[in-house]
CSV table of C-alpha atoms in Angstrom, one decimal:
chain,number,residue,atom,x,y,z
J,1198,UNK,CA,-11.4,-79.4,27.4
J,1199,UNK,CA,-11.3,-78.3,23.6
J,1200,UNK,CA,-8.4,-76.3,24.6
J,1201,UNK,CA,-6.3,-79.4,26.0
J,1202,UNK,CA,-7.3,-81.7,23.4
J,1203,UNK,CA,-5.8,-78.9,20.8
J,1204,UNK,CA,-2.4,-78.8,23.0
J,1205,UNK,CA,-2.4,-82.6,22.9
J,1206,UNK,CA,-2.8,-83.1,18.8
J,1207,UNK,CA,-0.6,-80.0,18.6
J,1208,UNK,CA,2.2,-81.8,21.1
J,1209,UNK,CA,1.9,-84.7,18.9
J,1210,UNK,CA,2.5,-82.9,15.4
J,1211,UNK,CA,5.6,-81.0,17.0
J,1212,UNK,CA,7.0,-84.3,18.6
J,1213,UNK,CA,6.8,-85.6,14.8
J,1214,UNK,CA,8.4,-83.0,12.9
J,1215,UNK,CA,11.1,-82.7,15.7
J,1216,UNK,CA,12.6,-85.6,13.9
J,1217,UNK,CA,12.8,-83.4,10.8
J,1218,UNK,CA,16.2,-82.0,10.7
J,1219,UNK,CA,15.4,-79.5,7.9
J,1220,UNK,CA,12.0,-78.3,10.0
J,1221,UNK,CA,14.1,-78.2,13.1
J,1222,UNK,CA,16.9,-76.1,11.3
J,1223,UNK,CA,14.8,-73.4,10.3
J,1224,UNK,CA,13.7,-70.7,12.8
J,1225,UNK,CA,10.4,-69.7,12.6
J,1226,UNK,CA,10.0,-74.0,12.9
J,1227,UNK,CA,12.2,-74.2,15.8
J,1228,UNK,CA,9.9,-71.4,17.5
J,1229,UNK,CA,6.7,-73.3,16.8
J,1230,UNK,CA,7.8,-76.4,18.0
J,1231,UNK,CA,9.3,-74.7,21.4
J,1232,UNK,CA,6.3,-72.9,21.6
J,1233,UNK,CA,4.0,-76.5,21.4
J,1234,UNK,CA,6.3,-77.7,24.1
J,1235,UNK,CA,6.4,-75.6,26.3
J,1236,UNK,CA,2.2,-75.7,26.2
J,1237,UNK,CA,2.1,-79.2,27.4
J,1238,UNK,CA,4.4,-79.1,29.9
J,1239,UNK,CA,3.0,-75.7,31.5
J,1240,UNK,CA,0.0,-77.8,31.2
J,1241,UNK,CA,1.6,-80.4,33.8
J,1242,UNK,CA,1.8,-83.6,31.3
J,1243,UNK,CA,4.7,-85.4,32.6
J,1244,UNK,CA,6.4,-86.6,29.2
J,1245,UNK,CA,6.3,-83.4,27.8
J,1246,UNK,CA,8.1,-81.8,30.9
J,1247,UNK,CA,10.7,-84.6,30.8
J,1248,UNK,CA,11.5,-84.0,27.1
J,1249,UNK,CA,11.2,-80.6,27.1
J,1250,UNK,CA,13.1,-80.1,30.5
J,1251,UNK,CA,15.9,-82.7,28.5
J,1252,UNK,CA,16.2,-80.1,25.6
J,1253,UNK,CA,16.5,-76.8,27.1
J,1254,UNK,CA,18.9,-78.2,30.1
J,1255,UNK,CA,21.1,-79.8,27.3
J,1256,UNK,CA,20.6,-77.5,24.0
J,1257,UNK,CA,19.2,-74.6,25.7
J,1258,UNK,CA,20.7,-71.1,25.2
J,1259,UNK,CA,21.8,-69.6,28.0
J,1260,UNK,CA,21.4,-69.8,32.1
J,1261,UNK,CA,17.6,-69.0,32.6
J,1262,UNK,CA,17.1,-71.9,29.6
J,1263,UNK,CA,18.7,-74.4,31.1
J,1264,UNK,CA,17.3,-73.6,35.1
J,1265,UNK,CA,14.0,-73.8,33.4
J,1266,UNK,CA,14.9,-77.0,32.1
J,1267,UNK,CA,16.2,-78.6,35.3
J,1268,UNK,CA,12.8,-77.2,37.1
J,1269,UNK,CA,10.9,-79.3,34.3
J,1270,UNK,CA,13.2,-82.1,34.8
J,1271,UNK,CA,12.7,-81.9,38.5
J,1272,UNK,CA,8.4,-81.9,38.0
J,1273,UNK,CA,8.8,-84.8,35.7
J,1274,UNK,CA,10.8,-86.9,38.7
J,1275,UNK,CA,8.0,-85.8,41.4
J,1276,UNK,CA,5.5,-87.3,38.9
J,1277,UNK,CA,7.5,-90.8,38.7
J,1278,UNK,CA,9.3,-90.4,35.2
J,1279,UNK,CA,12.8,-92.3,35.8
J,1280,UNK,CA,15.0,-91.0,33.5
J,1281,UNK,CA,14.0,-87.4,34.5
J,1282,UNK,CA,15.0,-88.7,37.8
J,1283,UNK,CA,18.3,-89.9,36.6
J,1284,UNK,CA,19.2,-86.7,35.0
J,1285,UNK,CA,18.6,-84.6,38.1
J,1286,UNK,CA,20.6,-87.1,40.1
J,1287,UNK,CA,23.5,-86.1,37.5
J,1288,UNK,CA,23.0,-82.7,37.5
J,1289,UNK,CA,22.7,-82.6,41.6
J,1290,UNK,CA,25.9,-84.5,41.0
J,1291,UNK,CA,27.9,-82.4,38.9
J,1292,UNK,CA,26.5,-79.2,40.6
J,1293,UNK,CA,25.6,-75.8,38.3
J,1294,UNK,CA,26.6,-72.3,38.7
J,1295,UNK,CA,24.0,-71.5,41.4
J,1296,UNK,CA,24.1,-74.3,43.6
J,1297,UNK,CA,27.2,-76.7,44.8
J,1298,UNK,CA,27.7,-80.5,43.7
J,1299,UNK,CA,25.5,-82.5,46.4
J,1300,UNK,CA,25.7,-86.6,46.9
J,1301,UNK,CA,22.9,-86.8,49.0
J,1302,UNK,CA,20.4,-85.3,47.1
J,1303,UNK,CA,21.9,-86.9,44.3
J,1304,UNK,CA,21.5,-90.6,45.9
J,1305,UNK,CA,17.9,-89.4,46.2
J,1306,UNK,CA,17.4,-89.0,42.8
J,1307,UNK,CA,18.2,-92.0,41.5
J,1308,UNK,CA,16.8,-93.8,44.3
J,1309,UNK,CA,13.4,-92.5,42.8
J,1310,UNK,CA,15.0,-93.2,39.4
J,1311,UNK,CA,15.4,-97.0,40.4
J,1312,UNK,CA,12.2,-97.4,41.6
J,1313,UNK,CA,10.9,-96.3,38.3
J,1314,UNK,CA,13.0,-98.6,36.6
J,1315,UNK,CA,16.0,-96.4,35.3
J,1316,UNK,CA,18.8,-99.4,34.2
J,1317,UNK,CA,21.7,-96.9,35.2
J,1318,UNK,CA,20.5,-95.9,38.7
J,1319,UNK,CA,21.1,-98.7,40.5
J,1320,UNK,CA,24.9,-98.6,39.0
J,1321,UNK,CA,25.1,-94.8,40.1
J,1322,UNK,CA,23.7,-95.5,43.8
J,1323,UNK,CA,26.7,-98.1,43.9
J,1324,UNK,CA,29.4,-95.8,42.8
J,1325,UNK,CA,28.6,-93.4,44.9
J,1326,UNK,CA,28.2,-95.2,48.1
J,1327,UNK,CA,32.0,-97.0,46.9
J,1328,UNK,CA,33.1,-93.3,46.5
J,1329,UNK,CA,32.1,-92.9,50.8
């Protein structure tokens, strides 16, 4: 309990100075922030994996960065977060080195992605089914 409630202030201070270019550019800052999280989202809250899955899938270093990202991203679209959804549908789209482009799966993920609300799914459902 006192561990969690640590993560969750911790999680909140990182999310904070994320928006603090000059703590962001240096690197023992960068590792703490990475380090708060990737705590929360091992520790299965949903915002956390989206925004962590969006960070290391977009600005991570390297393949095994940005897998890990897309499996976060993936978690966060299971538990209902729509523009985690959305971003998987893209990337199911687009394909990545280890797996081929696929429509269906990617018409899957936005159709979760609508449901949640996502403004953009319902416009990438359409396309895709005018691309058939």
């Amino acid at each position: 309990m006192f561990l969690r409630l640590k993560a969750s202030a911790s999680y909140w201070l990182a999310r904070r100075l994320f928006h603090w270019s000059w703590f962001v550019r240096q690197p023992r800052g960068w590792r703490w922030l990475e380090g708060q999280f990737a705590r929360m989202a091992n520790l299965g809250d949903v915002g956390a994996q989206s925004f962590y899955g969006h960070i290391l899938t977009f600005r991570g270093v390297g393949l095994g960065a940005r897998e890990e990202g897309v499996r976060l991203l993936r978690l966060a679209a299971l538990a209902g977060d729509g523009k985690a959804a959305y971003q998987v549908g893209v990337i199911s789209l687009a394909g990545t080195p280890s797996k081929a482009p696929d429509p269906a799966e990617a018409a899957r993920w936005w159709t979760l992605a609508a449901k949640a609300g996502h403004p953009l799914a319902e416009l990438k459902l359409k396309e895709l089914s005018a691309r058939d």
